[in-house]
PDB file of C-alpha atoms in Angstrom:
ATOM      1  CA  GLU A   1       7.763  -8.652  12.123  1.00  0.00           C
ATOM      2  CA  PRO A   2       4.729  -6.613  13.040  1.00  0.00           C
ATOM      3  CA  GLU A   3       2.863  -5.327  10.310  1.00  0.00           C
ATOM      4  CA  VAL A   4      -0.442  -3.587   9.099  1.00  0.00           C
ATOM      5  CA  THR A   5      -2.877  -5.893   7.639  1.00  0.00           C
ATOM      6  CA  GLN A   6      -5.894  -5.259   5.563  1.00  0.00           C
ATOM      7  CA  THR A   7      -9.001  -6.770   4.417  1.00  0.00           C
ATOM      8  CA  PRO A   8     -10.554  -7.763   1.934  1.00  0.00           C
ATOM      9  CA  SER A   9      -7.331  -7.543  -0.562  1.00  0.00           C
ATOM     10  CA  HIS A  10     -10.192  -6.810  -3.460  1.00  0.00           C
ATOM     11  CA  GLN A  11     -13.546  -5.566  -3.143  1.00  0.00           C
ATOM     12  CA  VAL A  12     -16.054  -5.040  -5.892  1.00  0.00           C
ATOM     13  CA  THR A  13     -19.050  -3.174  -5.090  1.00  0.00           C
ATOM     14  CA  GLN A  14     -22.053  -1.711  -7.072  1.00  0.00           C
ATOM     15  CA  MET A  15     -22.471   2.047  -7.395  1.00  0.00           C
ATOM     16  CA  GLY A  16     -24.620   3.441  -4.576  1.00  0.00           C
ATOM     17  CA  GLN A  17     -23.753   0.416  -2.184  1.00  0.00           C
ATOM     18  CA  GLU A  18     -21.677   0.732   1.245  1.00  0.00           C
ATOM     19  CA  VAL A  19     -18.413  -0.553   1.434  1.00  0.00           C
ATOM     20  CA  ILE A  20     -16.622  -1.040   4.623  1.00  0.00           C
ATOM     21  CA  LEU A  21     -12.623  -1.529   4.388  1.00  0.00           C
ATOM     22  CA  ARG A  22     -10.828  -2.746   7.283  1.00  0.00           C
ATOM     23  CA  CYS A  23      -7.492  -2.400   8.975  1.00  0.00           C
ATOM     24  CA  VAL A  24      -5.337  -3.970  11.797  1.00  0.00           C
ATOM     25  CA  PRO A  25      -2.820  -1.398  12.779  1.00  0.00           C
ATOM     26  CA  ILE A  26       0.293  -2.635  14.331  1.00  0.00           C
ATOM     27  CA  SER A  27      -0.586  -3.291  18.136  1.00  0.00           C
ATOM     28  CA  ASN A  28       1.227  -0.943  19.910  1.00  0.00           C
ATOM     29  CA  HIS A  29       0.609   2.199  17.516  1.00  0.00           C
ATOM     30  CA  LEU A  30      -1.449   5.132  18.210  1.00  0.00           C
ATOM     31  CA  TYR A  31      -1.568   6.938  14.968  1.00  0.00           C
ATOM     32  CA  PHE A  32      -3.770   5.513  12.031  1.00  0.00           C
ATOM     33  CA  TYR A  33      -4.335   6.906   8.464  1.00  0.00           C
ATOM     34  CA  TRP A  34      -6.121   6.270   5.348  1.00  0.00           C
ATOM     35  CA  TYR A  35      -4.583   6.794   1.854  1.00  0.00           C
ATOM     36  CA  ARG A  36      -5.936   6.064  -1.200  1.00  0.00           C
ATOM     37  CA  GLN A  37      -4.234   5.689  -4.884  1.00  0.00           C
ATOM     38  CA  ILE A  38      -6.204   6.009  -7.733  1.00  0.00           C
ATOM     39  CA  LEU A  39      -4.508   3.860 -10.649  1.00  0.00           C
ATOM     40  CA  GLY A  40      -1.400   5.237 -11.969  1.00  0.00           C
ATOM     41  CA  GLN A  41      -1.737   8.130  -9.862  1.00  0.00           C
ATOM     42  CA  LYS A  42      -0.076   9.716  -6.809  1.00  0.00           C
ATOM     43  CA  VAL A  43      -0.927   8.632  -3.188  1.00  0.00           C
ATOM     44  CA  GLU A  44      -3.464  10.987  -1.349  1.00  0.00           C
ATOM     45  CA  PHE A  45      -4.144  11.565   2.080  1.00  0.00           C
ATOM     46  CA  LEU A  46      -7.523  10.948   3.125  1.00  0.00           C
ATOM     47  CA  VAL A  47      -7.801  11.094   7.054  1.00  0.00           C
ATOM     48  CA  SER A  48      -5.546  10.785  10.170  1.00  0.00           C
ATOM     49  CA  PHE A  49      -6.726   9.459  13.739  1.00  0.00           C
ATOM     50  CA  TYR A  50      -5.737   9.714  16.945  1.00  0.00           C
ATOM     51  CA  ASN A  51      -7.008   9.210  20.315  1.00  0.00           C
ATOM     52  CA  ASN A  52     -10.370   7.880  19.177  1.00  0.00           C
ATOM     53  CA  GLU A  53     -10.825  11.040  16.961  1.00  0.00           C
ATOM     54  CA  ILE A  54     -10.160  12.268  13.813  1.00  0.00           C
ATOM     55  CA  SER A  55      -7.237  14.592  13.799  1.00  0.00           C
ATOM     56  CA  GLU A  56      -7.086  15.570  10.151  1.00  0.00           C
ATOM     57  CA  LYS A  57      -9.047  15.006   6.978  1.00  0.00           C
ATOM     58  CA  SER A  58      -8.233  16.310   3.579  1.00  0.00           C
ATOM     59  CA  GLU A  59     -10.924  17.595   1.065  1.00  0.00           C
ATOM     60  CA  ILE A  60     -11.584  14.301  -0.406  1.00  0.00           C
ATOM     61  CA  PHE A  61     -12.786  13.050   3.043  1.00  0.00           C
ATOM     62  CA  ASP A  62     -16.263  14.159   2.347  1.00  0.00           C
ATOM     63  CA  ASP A  63     -19.621  13.429   4.191  1.00  0.00           C
ATOM     64  CA  GLN A  64     -19.603  10.102   2.339  1.00  0.00           C
ATOM     65  CA  PHE A  65     -16.664   8.511   4.143  1.00  0.00           C
ATOM     66  CA  SER A  66     -16.344   7.959   7.822  1.00  0.00           C
ATOM     67  CA  VAL A  67     -13.676   6.374  10.090  1.00  0.00           C
ATOM     68  CA  GLU A  68     -14.052   4.114  13.144  1.00  0.00           C
ATOM     69  CA  ARG A  69     -12.151   2.480  15.617  1.00  0.00           C
ATOM     70  CA  PRO A  70     -14.615  -0.026  17.110  1.00  0.00           C
ATOM     71  CA  ASP A  71     -12.538  -2.090  19.097  1.00  0.00           C
ATOM     72  CA  GLY A  72      -8.677  -2.165  20.440  1.00  0.00           C
ATOM     73  CA  SER A  73      -7.429  -3.646  17.217  1.00  0.00           C
ATOM     74  CA  ASN A  74      -9.598  -2.807  14.040  1.00  0.00           C
ATOM     75  CA  PHE A  75      -9.559   0.474  12.254  1.00  0.00           C
ATOM     76  CA  THR A  76     -12.160   0.930   9.637  1.00  0.00           C
ATOM     77  CA  LEU A  77     -12.864   3.265   6.569  1.00  0.00           C
ATOM     78  CA  LYS A  78     -16.698   3.541   5.369  1.00  0.00           C
ATOM     79  CA  ILE A  79     -17.824   4.887   1.972  1.00  0.00           C
ATOM     80  CA  ARG A  80     -21.612   5.234   2.493  1.00  0.00           C
ATOM     81  CA  SER A  81     -22.741   5.606  -1.335  1.00  0.00           C
ATOM     82  CA  THR A  82     -20.105   4.536  -3.268  1.00  0.00           C
ATOM     83  CA  LYS A  83     -19.389   6.107  -6.764  1.00  0.00           C
ATOM     84  CA  LEU A  84     -17.377   5.446  -9.787  1.00  0.00           C
ATOM     85  CA  GLU A  85     -14.552   7.688  -9.080  1.00  0.00           C
ATOM     86  CA  ASP A  86     -13.801   5.942  -5.739  1.00  0.00           C
ATOM     87  CA  SER A  87     -12.406   3.275  -7.458  1.00  0.00           C
ATOM     88  CA  ALA A  88      -8.982   3.035  -5.922  1.00  0.00           C
ATOM     89  CA  MET A  89      -6.433   1.328  -3.930  1.00  0.00           C
ATOM     90  CA  TYR A  90      -7.144   2.442  -0.217  1.00  0.00           C
ATOM     91  CA  PHE A  91      -4.198   2.047   1.889  1.00  0.00           C
ATOM     92  CA  CYS A  92      -3.954   1.724   5.834  1.00  0.00           C
ATOM     93  CA  ALA A  93      -0.919   3.075   7.793  1.00  0.00           C
ATOM     94  CA  SER A  94       0.286   3.261  11.261  1.00  0.00           C
ATOM     95  CA  ARG A  95       2.734   5.211  13.522  1.00  0.00           C
ATOM     96  CA  GLY A  96       3.906   4.602  16.911  1.00  0.00           C
ATOM     97  CA  ASN A  97       3.856   7.826  18.291  1.00  0.00           C
ATOM     98  CA  ARG A  98       4.326  11.656  17.676  1.00  0.00           C
ATOM     99  CA  HIS A  99       8.025  11.021  17.206  1.00  0.00           C
ATOM    100  CA  PHE A 100       8.038   7.714  15.750  1.00  0.00           C
ATOM    101  CA  LEU A 101       9.400   8.381  12.514  1.00  0.00           C
ATOM    102  CA  GLU A 102       8.236   6.037  10.360  1.00  0.00           C
ATOM    103  CA  ALA A 103       4.665   5.274   9.095  1.00  0.00           C
ATOM    104  CA  PHE A 104       3.788   1.403   8.055  1.00  0.00           C
ATOM    105  CA  PHE A 105       1.541   0.902   5.371  1.00  0.00           C
ATOM    106  CA  GLY A 106      -0.670  -2.168   4.887  1.00  0.00           C
ATOM    107  CA  GLN A 107      -0.818  -4.094   1.719  1.00  0.00           C
ATOM    108  CA  GLY A 108      -4.147  -2.031   0.231  1.00  0.00           C
ATOM    109  CA  THR A 109      -7.446  -3.070  -0.646  1.00  0.00           C
ATOM    110  CA  ARG A 110      -8.434  -2.585  -4.276  1.00  0.00           C
ATOM    111  CA  LEU A 111     -11.914  -1.170  -4.202  1.00  0.00           C
ATOM    112  CA  THR A 112     -13.883  -1.507  -7.711  1.00  0.00           C
ATOM    113  CA  VAL A 113     -16.851   0.314  -8.269  1.00  0.00           C
ATOM    114  CA  VAL A 114     -19.061  -0.830 -11.108  1.00  0.00           C
TER     115      VAL A 114
ATOM    116  CA  GLU B   1      -0.412  24.115   0.821  1.00  0.00           C
ATOM    117  CA  LEU B   2       2.401  21.800   0.188  1.00  0.00           C
ATOM    118  CA  LYS B   3       3.619  20.705  -2.762  1.00  0.00           C
ATOM    119  CA  VAL B   4       5.786  18.120  -3.525  1.00  0.00           C
ATOM    120  CA  GLU B   5       7.223  17.679  -7.151  1.00  0.00           C
ATOM    121  CA  GLN B   6       9.355  15.071  -8.521  1.00  0.00           C
ATOM    122  CA  ASN B   7      11.470  14.393 -11.661  1.00  0.00           C
ATOM    123  CA  PRO B   8      11.443  12.611 -13.850  1.00  0.00           C
ATOM    124  CA  LEU B   9       8.144  11.097 -13.909  1.00  0.00           C
ATOM    125  CA  PHE B  10       9.293   8.356 -16.155  1.00  0.00           C
ATOM    126  CA  LEU B  11      12.993   6.886 -16.065  1.00  0.00           C
ATOM    127  CA  SER B  12      13.997   4.016 -18.460  1.00  0.00           C
ATOM    128  CA  MET B  13      17.558   3.244 -18.067  1.00  0.00           C
ATOM    129  CA  GLN B  14      19.962   0.966 -18.800  1.00  0.00           C
ATOM    130  CA  GLU B  15      21.427  -2.020 -16.352  1.00  0.00           C
ATOM    131  CA  GLY B  16      24.901  -0.811 -14.925  1.00  0.00           C
ATOM    132  CA  LYS B  17      24.193   3.220 -15.426  1.00  0.00           C
ATOM    133  CA  ASN B  18      23.806   5.710 -12.765  1.00  0.00           C
ATOM    134  CA  TYR B  19      20.810   8.243 -12.354  1.00  0.00           C
ATOM    135  CA  THR B  20      19.096  10.766  -9.946  1.00  0.00           C
ATOM    136  CA  ILE B  21      15.645  11.183  -9.094  1.00  0.00           C
ATOM    137  CA  TYR B  22      14.830  14.833  -7.649  1.00  0.00           C
ATOM    138  CA  CYS B  23      12.343  15.607  -5.226  1.00  0.00           C
ATOM    139  CA  ASN B  24      11.426  19.320  -4.572  1.00  0.00           C
ATOM    140  CA  TYR B  25       9.126  20.425  -1.966  1.00  0.00           C
ATOM    141  CA  SER B  26       7.387  23.705  -1.533  1.00  0.00           C
ATOM    142  CA  THR B  27       7.362  24.470   2.394  1.00  0.00           C
ATOM    143  CA  THR B  28       9.717  23.413   5.319  1.00  0.00           C
ATOM    144  CA  SER B  29       9.249  19.658   6.490  1.00  0.00           C
ATOM    145  CA  ASP B  30      10.958  17.898   9.215  1.00  0.00           C
ATOM    146  CA  ARG B  31      11.137  14.788   7.620  1.00  0.00           C
ATOM    147  CA  LEU B  32      11.656  13.195   4.161  1.00  0.00           C
ATOM    148  CA  TYR B  33      10.758   9.865   3.191  1.00  0.00           C
ATOM    149  CA  TRP B  34      11.360   7.727   0.213  1.00  0.00           C
ATOM    150  CA  TYR B  35       9.182   4.846  -0.499  1.00  0.00           C
ATOM    151  CA  ARG B  36       9.542   1.833  -3.030  1.00  0.00           C
ATOM    152  CA  GLN B  37       6.097   0.440  -4.810  1.00  0.00           C
ATOM    153  CA  ASP B  38       5.935  -2.455  -6.838  1.00  0.00           C
ATOM    154  CA  PRO B  39       3.070  -2.608  -9.315  1.00  0.00           C
ATOM    155  CA  GLY B  40      -0.151  -3.442  -7.618  1.00  0.00           C
ATOM    156  CA  LYS B  41       1.656  -3.653  -3.971  1.00  0.00           C
ATOM    157  CA  SER B  42       2.017  -1.356  -1.017  1.00  0.00           C
ATOM    158  CA  LEU B  43       4.617   0.970  -0.040  1.00  0.00           C
ATOM    159  CA  GLU B  44       7.878   0.015   1.078  1.00  0.00           C
ATOM    160  CA  SER B  45       9.762   2.597   3.176  1.00  0.00           C
ATOM    161  CA  LEU B  46      13.263   2.874   2.011  1.00  0.00           C
ATOM    162  CA  PHE B  47      14.677   5.989   3.641  1.00  0.00           C
ATOM    163  CA  VAL B  48      13.959   8.820   6.283  1.00  0.00           C
ATOM    164  CA  LEU B  49      15.797  11.954   6.368  1.00  0.00           C
ATOM    165  CA  LEU B  50      15.672  13.904   9.171  1.00  0.00           C
ATOM    166  CA  SER B  51      17.952  16.906   8.810  1.00  0.00           C
ATOM    167  CA  ASN B  52      19.999  18.994   6.468  1.00  0.00           C
ATOM    168  CA  GLY B  53      22.660  17.218   5.066  1.00  0.00           C
ATOM    169  CA  ALA B  54      21.565  13.842   5.994  1.00  0.00           C
ATOM    170  CA  VAL B  55      22.804  11.167   3.681  1.00  0.00           C
ATOM    171  CA  LYS B  56      21.696   7.350   3.600  1.00  0.00           C
ATOM    172  CA  GLN B  57      22.281   4.436   1.593  1.00  0.00           C
ATOM    173  CA  GLU B  58      21.203   1.084   1.071  1.00  0.00           C
ATOM    174  CA  GLY B  59      22.640  -1.210  -1.682  1.00  0.00           C
ATOM    175  CA  ARG B  60      22.555   0.794  -4.878  1.00  0.00           C
ATOM    176  CA  LEU B  61      20.257   3.677  -3.727  1.00  0.00           C
ATOM    177  CA  MET B  62      21.556   6.872  -1.903  1.00  0.00           C
ATOM    178  CA  ALA B  63      19.220   9.221  -0.434  1.00  0.00           C
ATOM    179  CA  SER B  64      20.172  12.903   0.371  1.00  0.00           C
ATOM    180  CA  LEU B  65      18.396  16.021   1.756  1.00  0.00           C
ATOM    181  CA  ASP B  66      18.952  19.586   1.317  1.00  0.00           C
ATOM    182  CA  THR B  67      16.529  21.445   3.698  1.00  0.00           C
ATOM    183  CA  LYS B  68      17.691  24.943   2.442  1.00  0.00           C
ATOM    184  CA  ALA B  69      17.199  24.207  -1.099  1.00  0.00           C
ATOM    185  CA  ARG B  70      13.843  22.066  -0.125  1.00  0.00           C
ATOM    186  CA  LEU B  71      15.495  19.103  -2.087  1.00  0.00           C
ATOM    187  CA  SER B  72      15.940  15.627  -1.720  1.00  0.00           C
ATOM    188  CA  THR B  73      17.644  13.242  -4.248  1.00  0.00           C
ATOM    189  CA  LEU B  74      17.416   9.429  -4.729  1.00  0.00           C
ATOM    190  CA  HIS B  75      20.713   8.123  -6.577  1.00  0.00           C
ATOM    191  CA  ILE B  76      20.752   4.806  -8.151  1.00  0.00           C
ATOM    192  CA  THR B  77      24.476   3.518  -8.597  1.00  0.00           C
ATOM    193  CA  ALA B  78      24.873   0.529 -11.123  1.00  0.00           C
ATOM    194  CA  ALA B  79      21.177  -0.010 -11.864  1.00  0.00           C
ATOM    195  CA  VAL B  80      19.889  -3.659 -12.002  1.00  0.00           C
ATOM    196  CA  HIS B  81      16.343  -4.856 -13.042  1.00  0.00           C
ATOM    197  CA  ASP B  82      15.400  -5.668  -9.609  1.00  0.00           C
ATOM    198  CA  LEU B  83      15.303  -2.101  -8.860  1.00  0.00           C
ATOM    199  CA  SER B  84      12.332  -1.452 -11.536  1.00  0.00           C
ATOM    200  CA  ALA B  85       9.499  -0.042  -9.383  1.00  0.00           C
ATOM    201  CA  THR B  86       7.795   3.227  -8.719  1.00  0.00           C
ATOM    202  CA  TYR B  87       9.734   5.816  -6.429  1.00  0.00           C
ATOM    203  CA  PHE B  88       7.981   8.210  -4.027  1.00  0.00           C
ATOM    204  CA  CYS B  89       9.021  10.944  -1.977  1.00  0.00           C
ATOM    205  CA  ALA B  90       7.272  12.250   0.630  1.00  0.00           C
ATOM    206  CA  THR B  91       7.227  15.019   2.989  1.00  0.00           C
ATOM    207  CA  SER B  92       5.819  14.913   6.700  1.00  0.00           C
ATOM    208  CA  GLY B  93       3.977  17.225   9.109  1.00  0.00           C
ATOM    209  CA  SER B  94       0.910  15.720  10.668  1.00  0.00           C
ATOM    210  CA  ARG B  95       0.801  13.673   7.489  1.00  0.00           C
ATOM    211  CA  LEU B  96       2.583  12.274   4.434  1.00  0.00           C
ATOM    212  CA  THR B  97       2.163  14.368   1.246  1.00  0.00           C
ATOM    213  CA  PHE B  98       3.339  12.300  -1.361  1.00  0.00           C
ATOM    214  CA  GLY B  99       5.178  13.180  -4.697  1.00  0.00           C
ATOM    215  CA  GLU B 100       3.416  11.957  -7.960  1.00  0.00           C
ATOM    216  CA  GLY B 101       5.986   9.287  -8.260  1.00  0.00           C
ATOM    217  CA  THR B 102       8.780   8.125 -10.610  1.00  0.00           C
ATOM    218  CA  GLN B 103       8.371   5.196 -12.412  1.00  0.00           C
ATOM    219  CA  LEU B 104      11.767   3.435 -12.989  1.00  0.00           C
ATOM    220  CA  THR B 105      12.287   0.668 -15.564  1.00  0.00           C
ATOM    221  CA  VAL B 106      15.895  -0.826 -15.895  1.00  0.00           C
ATOM    222  CA  ASN B 107      16.529  -2.521 -19.180  1.00  0.00           C
ATOM    223  CA  PRO B 108      19.068  -5.471 -19.519  1.00  0.00           C
TER     224      PRO B 108
END
């Protein structure tokens, strides 16, 4: 069964360092998303991406964040200078098309900023 | 701003009992989702509800949607320990907006 895969599963980084979280969406999907979940809290939308550009972003997604689809398969989230409060689980999700109902989530990357 | 509120946030119940989780949302939405999350794990899609009056059932879980009341419910029948998890509802426009989650613990 097709699935969204994320790497790494756990990333520990020092405050101020750059991190890149990687996602491989389901191969024929067109819409891609990043969400984050701070421990014990709800899932928050960060950004959506369609047709090689950002279609929507939340207020959390400031200039420290960027997304890229460098090739036909990967979808990455970069945090330029990590802060302690960036520690969270980051989920990638993908959806087939505008009318395709379900968003499928990857297993997540746990980011710990120390 | 779209708001999604769930209650209760914490639910401890005994095996064999029934209970309902409520999800209220603030503005019109064309779809309502229910997800399950086990500790440290990803979000597993349970139900997608598309229209007013929609009802879907899978095993001991049944979800319903009342778009006029902007309310969805997740009903648990004869709970078993394996249902222990956090349950999220989410509405969808261009993106998913999640509720705070209901942490369900089913005790023997």
